Amino acid sequence: MLIRKPNDIPSSEITPEGIYLDRRRFLKRAAAGAILAASPGFLAAGCEAAGQGGTTPSPEADGLAFQMGEELRDELTPYEDVTGYNNFYEFGRDKGDPARNSGNFQIRPWTVEIGGLCHNPGVLDLDEFLRPHELEDRIYRFRCVEAWSMVIPWRGFPLARLVERADPLGSARYIAFTTVYRPEEMPGQRQPILDWPYREGLRLDEAMHPLSLMTTGVYGRDLPVQNGAPLRLMVPWKYGFKNIKSIVKIEFTEEMPVSTWAHDKPHEYGFYANVNPEVDHPRWSQARERRIGEIRRRPTLMFNGYADQVASLYSGMDLTRYY
Ligand SMILES: Nc1nc2c(c(=O)[nH]1)N[C@H]1C(S)=C(S)[C@@H](COP(=O)(O)O)O[C@H]1N2
Ligand SMILES: [Mo]
């Protein structure tokens, strides 16, 4: 057997680490069967992209098979940013506060109350709440109304499955969500920053849309507290504040439910809050966004890039109004 010393290996056989990593990721994806239909130029383009930009590859996502959003895999925001740069005012206003101030928060036991206009109300322990549902991993764009964005691999199940299980009455038109109220564990709730507890809602047809996700995890793991453990909402075509965290109550209503930010500042934030580059916030433009990890701002996409899937939900509505 011929054993070659490292310096005998021709340089053409030595792959720079970046290309090696990218090839490894490509092979994994190909093994998952997701990329086999890629165009002939894909491999070269993929290698080029790996060397650019400020984002590092996210090894945490290796091995996850994504049911949606595979095409966004190379744009994933690193785990450290997803879990270290957060809005969760129950733990403070600064982006680092949620990770820093959430150490005393208890995510077990956890109960979810399902109520209002539905045939199957009840108070369920989290395990009972989750048991019938198969979890899947999906990569979504995420756009905060403050004009920054990320690309995040969530884990969860379609909100539509939960709505079907609750079986709303014919009179139900909306679904309302409430965050846990525990000022002893959430220091921000001891101050009048917002009208606690945080509340949000969707129209029932928005909730039934296949993109709406009841979210339990990120990067293939359970949600850390700062991202809304143990249960939060993810509706990727809307501004980030719709995606209410640490949910304890879900109700079906006939009237449009309270949305904390729309209630707090009705001239700045609306109930619908669909991402729209053409409708500016009264204090800043929404035309562009800062993708965390990038330097140049990129254009914001209509409905955050999900217009083909969701625009029909709003036909006939004036999209220049946001409430
Ligand atoms: N209960 C609660 N949910 C919340 C918030 C909050 O302050 N409290 N902030 C919202 C805002 S403004 C954003 S941008 C997202 C941030 O989610 P992330 O930290 O997981 O990225 O959570 C949303 N959900
Ligand atoms: Mo936000």
CSV table of C-alpha atoms and ligand atoms in Angstrom, one decimal:
chain,number,residue,atom,x,y,z
A,1,MET,CA,0.0,0.0,0.0
A,2,LEU,CA,1.3,3.4,-0.9
A,3,ILE,CA,1.1,6.0,1.9
A,4,ARG,CA,1.7,9.5,0.8
A,5,LYS,CA,3.1,12.1,3.1
A,6,PRO,CA,1.1,15.3,3.2
A,7,ASN,CA,3.7,17.2,1.1
A,8,ASP,CA,3.5,14.6,-1.6
A,9,ILE,CA,-0.2,15.4,-2.3
A,10,PRO,CA,-0.4,17.6,-5.3
A,11,SER,CA,-1.8,21.0,-4.5
A,12,SER,CA,-4.6,20.5,-6.9
A,13,GLU,CA,-6.0,17.9,-4.5
A,14,ILE,CA,-5.9,20.2,-1.5
A,15,THR,CA,-9.2,22.0,-1.1
A,16,PRO,CA,-9.3,25.2,0.8
A,17,GLU,CA,-11.4,24.8,3.9
A,18,GLY,CA,-14.2,27.0,2.7
A,19,ILE,CA,-14.7,25.0,-0.5
A,20,TYR,CA,-14.4,21.8,1.5
A,21,LEU,CA,-17.1,22.9,3.9
A,22,ASP,CA,-19.3,24.0,1.1
A,23,ARG,CA,-18.9,20.8,-0.7
A,24,ARG,CA,-19.6,18.9,2.4
A,25,ARG,CA,-22.8,20.9,2.9
A,26,PHE,CA,-23.7,20.3,-0.8
A,27,LEU,CA,-23.3,16.6,-0.4
A,28,LYS,CA,-25.5,16.5,2.7
A,29,ARG,CA,-28.2,18.5,0.9
A,30,ALA,CA,-27.9,16.3,-2.2
A,31,ALA,CA,-28.2,13.2,0.1
A,32,ALA,CA,-31.4,14.7,1.5
A,33,GLY,CA,-32.7,14.8,-2.0
A,34,ALA,CA,-33.4,18.5,-2.0
A,35,ILE,CA,-31.1,19.9,-4.6
A,36,LEU,CA,-30.9,17.2,-7.2
A,37,ALA,CA,-32.8,19.3,-9.7
A,38,ALA,CA,-30.3,22.2,-9.4
A,39,SER,CA,-29.0,23.9,-12.5
A,40,PRO,CA,-25.6,22.8,-13.9
A,41,GLY,CA,-23.9,25.9,-12.7
A,42,PHE,CA,-25.1,25.4,-9.1
A,43,LEU,CA,-21.9,23.9,-7.6
A,44,ALA,CA,-19.7,26.7,-8.9
A,45,ALA,CA,-22.1,29.4,-7.8
A,46,GLY,CA,-22.4,27.8,-4.4
A,47,CYS,CA,-18.6,27.8,-3.9
A,48,GLU,CA,-18.3,31.4,-4.9
A,49,ALA,CA,-21.1,32.4,-2.5
A,50,ALA,CA,-19.3,30.7,0.4
A,51,GLY,CA,-16.4,33.1,0.2
A,52,GLN,CA,-18.5,36.2,0.2
A,53,GLY,CA,-20.3,38.3,2.7
A,54,GLY,CA,-20.2,38.5,6.4
A,55,THR,CA,-22.2,35.4,7.3
A,56,THR,CA,-20.4,32.3,8.5
A,57,PRO,CA,-21.7,28.8,7.6
A,58,SER,CA,-24.1,27.6,10.3
A,59,PRO,CA,-23.0,24.1,11.1
A,60,GLU,CA,-26.0,23.9,13.5
A,61,ALA,CA,-28.3,23.5,10.5
A,62,ASP,CA,-26.3,20.6,8.9
A,63,GLY,CA,-28.3,17.4,8.9
A,64,LEU,CA,-31.7,19.2,9.0
A,65,ALA,CA,-34.0,18.4,6.1
A,66,PHE,CA,-36.1,21.5,5.5
A,67,GLN,CA,-39.7,21.1,4.4
A,68,MET,CA,-39.8,24.8,3.2
A,69,GLY,CA,-37.2,27.4,2.5
A,70,GLU,CA,-34.3,25.1,1.4
A,71,GLU,CA,-33.4,27.8,-1.2
A,72,LEU,CA,-32.5,30.1,1.7
A,73,ARG,CA,-30.1,27.8,3.4
A,74,ASP,CA,-27.0,29.7,2.3
A,75,GLU,CA,-28.4,32.9,3.8
A,76,LEU,CA,-29.0,31.5,7.3
A,77,THR,CA,-28.3,34.0,10.1
A,78,PRO,CA,-25.9,32.4,12.5
A,79,TYR,CA,-27.3,30.8,15.7
A,80,GLU,CA,-25.5,33.3,17.9
A,81,ASP,CA,-27.3,36.3,16.3
A,82,VAL,CA,-30.7,34.6,16.2
A,83,THR,CA,-30.4,33.9,19.9
A,84,GLY,CA,-28.5,37.0,21.0
A,85,TYR,CA,-30.1,39.9,19.1
A,86,ASN,CA,-33.8,39.8,20.2
A,87,ASN,CA,-36.9,41.8,20.9
A,88,PHE,CA,-38.8,40.5,23.9
A,89,TYR,CA,-39.7,43.5,26.0
A,90,GLU,CA,-40.8,41.3,28.9
A,91,PHE,CA,-37.0,41.0,29.6
A,92,GLY,CA,-36.0,44.5,28.7
A,93,ARG,CA,-35.7,46.8,25.7
A,94,ASP,CA,-32.1,46.2,24.6
A,95,LYS,CA,-31.4,43.6,22.0
A,96,GLY,CA,-29.2,41.7,24.5
A,97,ASP,CA,-31.6,41.9,27.4
A,98,PRO,CA,-33.7,38.9,26.5
A,99,ALA,CA,-30.7,36.5,26.5
A,100,ARG,CA,-29.2,38.2,29.6
A,101,ASN,CA,-32.3,38.6,31.8
A,102,SER,CA,-34.2,35.4,31.2
A,103,GLY,CA,-32.3,33.0,33.4
A,104,ASN,CA,-35.1,32.7,36.0
A,105,PHE,CA,-37.9,32.0,33.5
A,106,GLN,CA,-39.6,28.7,34.1
A,107,ILE,CA,-40.7,26.9,30.9
A,108,ARG,CA,-42.1,23.9,32.7
A,109,PRO,CA,-44.8,23.2,33.8
A,110,TRP,CA,-46.5,25.1,30.9
A,111,THR,CA,-50.2,25.1,30.1
A,112,VAL,CA,-52.0,26.5,27.0
A,113,GLU,CA,-55.6,27.5,27.3
A,114,ILE,CA,-57.7,27.1,24.2
A,115,GLY,CA,-61.0,29.0,24.4
A,116,GLY,CA,-63.5,31.4,22.9
A,117,LEU,CA,-65.7,30.5,19.9
A,118,CYS,CA,-64.7,26.8,19.3
A,119,HIS,CA,-66.1,23.3,19.8
A,120,ASN,CA,-63.0,22.0,21.7
A,121,PRO,CA,-61.9,24.4,24.3
A,122,GLY,CA,-59.6,23.2,27.1
A,123,VAL,CA,-56.6,23.8,29.2
A,124,LEU,CA,-53.8,21.6,28.0
A,125,ASP,CA,-50.4,20.7,29.4
A,126,LEU,CA,-47.7,21.6,26.8
A,127,ASP,CA,-47.0,17.9,26.1
A,128,GLU,CA,-50.7,17.2,25.5
A,129,PHE,CA,-50.9,20.4,23.4
A,130,LEU,CA,-48.0,19.2,21.2
A,131,ARG,CA,-48.6,15.4,21.1
A,132,PRO,CA,-50.8,15.1,18.0
A,133,HIS,CA,-48.6,17.3,15.9
A,134,GLU,CA,-45.7,16.3,13.7
A,135,LEU,CA,-42.9,18.9,13.9
A,136,GLU,CA,-41.1,20.1,10.8
A,137,ASP,CA,-38.2,22.4,10.0
A,138,ARG,CA,-38.7,25.4,7.8
A,139,ILE,CA,-36.4,28.3,6.8
A,140,TYR,CA,-38.2,31.7,6.7
A,141,ARG,CA,-37.1,35.2,6.1
A,142,PHE,CA,-37.8,37.4,9.2
A,143,ARG,CA,-38.3,41.1,8.9
A,144,CYS,CA,-38.6,43.4,12.0
A,145,VAL,CA,-40.6,46.6,11.6
A,146,GLU,CA,-37.4,48.3,12.8
A,147,ALA,CA,-35.9,47.5,9.3
A,148,TRP,CA,-33.5,44.8,10.2
A,149,SER,CA,-33.9,41.2,9.0
A,150,MET,CA,-32.6,37.6,9.5
A,151,VAL,CA,-33.1,34.2,7.8
A,152,ILE,CA,-34.1,31.7,10.5
A,153,PRO,CA,-34.6,27.9,10.5
A,154,TRP,CA,-37.7,27.4,12.7
A,155,ARG,CA,-39.2,24.1,13.9
A,156,GLY,CA,-42.9,23.8,14.5
A,157,PHE,CA,-46.2,22.7,13.0
A,158,PRO,CA,-48.8,24.4,10.8
A,159,LEU,CA,-51.2,26.7,12.9
A,160,ALA,CA,-54.0,25.3,10.6
A,161,ARG,CA,-53.7,21.9,12.3
A,162,LEU,CA,-54.3,23.5,15.7
A,163,VAL,CA,-57.3,25.5,14.4
A,164,GLU,CA,-58.8,22.3,13.0
A,165,ARG,CA,-58.3,20.6,16.3
A,166,ALA,CA,-60.0,23.4,18.2
A,167,ASP,CA,-62.8,23.4,15.6
A,168,PRO,CA,-63.9,27.1,15.6
A,169,LEU,CA,-67.6,27.9,15.5
A,170,GLY,CA,-69.0,29.4,12.3
A,171,SER,CA,-69.1,32.8,14.0
A,172,ALA,CA,-65.3,32.9,14.7
A,173,ARG,CA,-63.4,35.3,12.4
A,174,TYR,CA,-60.2,35.8,14.3
A,175,ILE,CA,-57.7,34.0,16.5
A,176,ALA,CA,-56.1,35.8,19.5
A,177,PHE,CA,-52.9,35.0,21.3
A,178,THR,CA,-51.7,36.0,24.8
A,179,THR,CA,-48.2,35.9,26.3
A,180,VAL,CA,-47.6,34.6,29.8
A,181,TYR,CA,-47.8,37.3,32.6
A,182,ARG,CA,-45.2,36.6,35.2
A,183,PRO,CA,-43.6,39.8,36.5
A,184,GLU,CA,-41.6,37.9,39.1
A,185,GLU,CA,-39.7,36.1,36.3
A,186,MET,CA,-39.9,38.7,33.6
A,187,PRO,CA,-38.3,42.0,34.8
A,188,GLY,CA,-39.7,44.1,31.9
A,189,GLN,CA,-43.2,43.3,33.0
A,190,ARG,CA,-42.5,45.1,36.3
A,191,GLN,CA,-42.3,48.3,34.3
A,192,PRO,CA,-45.0,49.9,32.2
A,193,ILE,CA,-43.2,49.5,28.9
A,194,LEU,CA,-46.2,48.0,27.2
A,195,ASP,CA,-49.8,47.1,28.2
A,196,TRP,CA,-49.0,43.6,29.6
A,197,PRO,CA,-49.6,40.9,28.9
A,198,TYR,CA,-48.5,41.1,25.2
A,199,ARG,CA,-51.3,40.1,22.8
A,200,GLU,CA,-51.6,39.5,19.1
A,201,GLY,CA,-54.0,38.1,16.6
A,202,LEU,CA,-54.7,37.0,13.1
A,203,ARG,CA,-57.7,36.8,10.8
A,204,LEU,CA,-58.8,33.1,10.7
A,205,ASP,CA,-57.9,32.7,7.0
A,206,GLU,CA,-54.4,34.1,7.8
A,207,ALA,CA,-54.1,31.5,10.6
A,208,MET,CA,-55.2,28.7,8.2
A,209,HIS,CA,-52.5,29.7,5.6
A,210,PRO,CA,-50.0,26.9,5.2
A,211,LEU,CA,-47.1,29.3,6.0
A,212,SER,CA,-48.4,30.2,9.5
A,213,LEU,CA,-46.4,28.2,11.9
A,214,MET,CA,-46.9,27.3,15.6
A,215,THR,CA,-43.2,27.4,16.6
A,216,THR,CA,-41.4,25.3,19.2
A,217,GLY,CA,-37.8,25.4,18.0
A,218,VAL,CA,-35.1,27.0,16.1
A,219,TYR,CA,-32.0,25.4,14.4
A,220,GLY,CA,-33.5,22.0,15.2
A,221,ARG,CA,-33.5,22.6,19.0
A,222,ASP,CA,-36.2,23.7,21.4
A,223,LEU,CA,-36.6,27.5,21.5
A,224,PRO,CA,-34.4,29.3,24.0
A,225,VAL,CA,-36.3,31.6,26.3
A,226,GLN,CA,-35.2,34.7,24.5
A,227,ASN,CA,-36.8,33.4,21.3
A,228,GLY,CA,-40.2,32.7,22.9
A,229,ALA,CA,-40.0,29.4,24.7
A,230,PRO,CA,-41.8,27.1,24.8
A,231,LEU,CA,-44.3,28.2,22.1
A,232,ARG,CA,-44.5,31.2,19.8
A,233,LEU,CA,-46.0,32.2,16.5
A,234,MET,CA,-44.3,32.6,13.1
A,235,VAL,CA,-46.1,34.3,10.2
A,236,PRO,CA,-43.2,35.2,7.8
A,237,TRP,CA,-45.0,37.7,5.6
A,238,LYS,CA,-45.7,40.0,8.5
A,239,TYR,CA,-43.5,42.3,10.6
A,240,GLY,CA,-41.8,40.6,13.5
A,241,PHE,CA,-44.0,42.0,16.3
A,242,LYS,CA,-46.9,39.8,15.1
A,243,ASN,CA,-44.9,36.8,16.1
A,244,ILE,CA,-45.9,36.7,19.7
A,245,LYS,CA,-43.7,34.7,22.1
A,246,SER,CA,-44.3,32.4,25.1
A,247,ILE,CA,-48.0,31.9,24.4
A,248,VAL,CA,-50.4,30.7,27.2
A,249,LYS,CA,-53.8,31.5,25.7
A,250,ILE,CA,-55.4,31.0,22.2
A,251,GLU,CA,-58.9,32.2,21.7
A,252,PHE,CA,-61.3,32.4,18.7
A,253,THR,CA,-63.3,35.6,18.5
A,254,GLU,CA,-65.8,37.4,16.3
A,255,GLU,CA,-64.3,40.8,16.8
A,256,MET,CA,-60.7,41.9,15.7
A,257,PRO,CA,-58.6,41.1,18.8
A,258,VAL,CA,-56.2,43.5,20.5
A,259,SER,CA,-52.7,43.7,19.0
A,260,THR,CA,-50.4,45.1,21.7
A,261,TRP,CA,-48.3,47.4,19.4
A,262,ALA,CA,-51.3,48.5,17.3
A,263,HIS,CA,-53.1,49.4,20.6
A,264,ASP,CA,-50.0,51.2,22.0
A,265,LYS,CA,-49.3,53.3,18.9
A,266,PRO,CA,-52.2,53.0,16.4
A,267,HIS,CA,-50.6,55.5,14.0
A,268,GLU,CA,-47.4,53.5,13.7
A,269,TYR,CA,-48.4,49.9,13.9
A,270,GLY,CA,-51.4,48.1,12.5
A,271,PHE,CA,-53.3,44.9,13.0
A,272,TYR,CA,-52.3,43.5,9.6
A,273,ALA,CA,-48.7,44.6,9.7
A,274,ASN,CA,-47.9,42.9,6.3
A,275,VAL,CA,-44.3,43.6,5.2
A,276,ASN,CA,-44.6,46.3,2.5
A,277,PRO,CA,-41.6,48.2,1.1
A,278,GLU,CA,-44.0,50.9,-0.3
A,279,VAL,CA,-45.6,51.9,3.0
A,280,ASP,CA,-43.2,53.7,5.3
A,281,HIS,CA,-43.3,53.8,9.0
A,282,PRO,CA,-44.1,57.4,10.1
A,283,ARG,CA,-40.5,57.7,11.4
A,284,TRP,CA,-38.5,55.7,8.9
A,285,SER,CA,-38.5,54.1,5.4
A,286,GLN,CA,-39.5,50.5,5.0
A,287,ALA,CA,-38.0,50.3,1.5
A,288,ARG,CA,-34.8,48.6,2.6
A,289,GLU,CA,-33.5,46.5,5.4
A,290,ARG,CA,-30.3,45.7,7.2
A,291,ARG,CA,-29.8,41.9,7.1
A,292,ILE,CA,-28.0,41.0,10.3
A,293,GLY,CA,-24.4,40.1,9.3
A,294,GLU,CA,-24.4,42.2,6.1
A,295,ILE,CA,-23.1,45.8,5.6
A,296,ARG,CA,-25.1,47.1,2.7
A,297,ARG,CA,-28.9,47.4,3.1
A,298,ARG,CA,-30.9,45.2,0.8
A,299,PRO,CA,-34.3,46.0,-0.7
A,300,THR,CA,-37.3,44.8,1.3
A,301,LEU,CA,-39.6,42.4,-0.6
A,302,MET,CA,-43.4,42.8,-0.8
A,303,PHE,CA,-44.9,40.5,1.8
A,304,ASN,CA,-41.3,39.7,2.8
A,305,GLY,CA,-40.9,37.7,-0.4
A,306,TYR,CA,-44.1,35.6,0.1
A,307,ALA,CA,-46.4,37.6,-2.2
A,308,ASP,CA,-47.1,34.7,-4.5
A,309,GLN,CA,-48.4,32.7,-1.6
A,310,VAL,CA,-50.3,35.3,0.4
A,311,ALA,CA,-51.3,38.3,-1.7
A,312,SER,CA,-54.7,36.8,-2.5
A,313,LEU,CA,-55.6,37.0,1.2
A,314,TYR,CA,-55.7,40.7,0.8
A,315,SER,CA,-57.3,41.2,-2.6
A,316,GLY,CA,-59.6,44.2,-2.5
A,317,MET,CA,-57.9,45.7,0.6
A,318,ASP,CA,-56.1,49.0,0.6
A,319,LEU,CA,-52.5,47.9,1.3
A,320,THR,CA,-51.4,51.5,1.9
A,321,ARG,CA,-53.3,51.4,5.1
A,322,TYR,CA,-52.0,49.1,7.8
A,323,TYR,CA,-54.9,48.7,10.1
B,1,LIG,N1,-44.4,38.5,24.0
B,1,LIG,C1,-43.6,39.2,23.1
B,1,LIG,N2,-43.5,38.7,21.9
B,1,LIG,C2,-42.8,39.4,21.0
B,1,LIG,C3,-42.1,40.6,21.3
B,1,LIG,C4,-42.2,41.0,22.6
B,1,LIG,O1,-41.6,42.1,23.0
B,1,LIG,N3,-42.9,40.3,23.5
B,1,LIG,N4,-41.3,41.3,20.3
B,1,LIG,C5,-41.7,41.0,18.9
B,1,LIG,C6,-40.8,41.6,18.0
B,1,LIG,S1,-40.9,43.3,17.8
B,1,LIG,C7,-40.0,40.9,17.2
B,1,LIG,S2,-39.0,41.6,16.0
B,1,LIG,C8,-39.9,39.4,17.4
B,1,LIG,C9,-38.5,39.0,17.6
B,1,LIG,O2,-38.3,37.6,17.6
B,1,LIG,P1,-36.9,37.0,17.8
B,1,LIG,O3,-36.2,37.6,19.0
B,1,LIG,O4,-37.1,35.5,18.0
B,1,LIG,O5,-36.1,37.3,16.6
B,1,LIG,O6,-40.7,38.9,18.5
B,1,LIG,C10,-41.9,39.5,18.6
B,1,LIG,N5,-42.7,38.9,19.7
B,2,MO,MO,-39.8,43.7,15.8
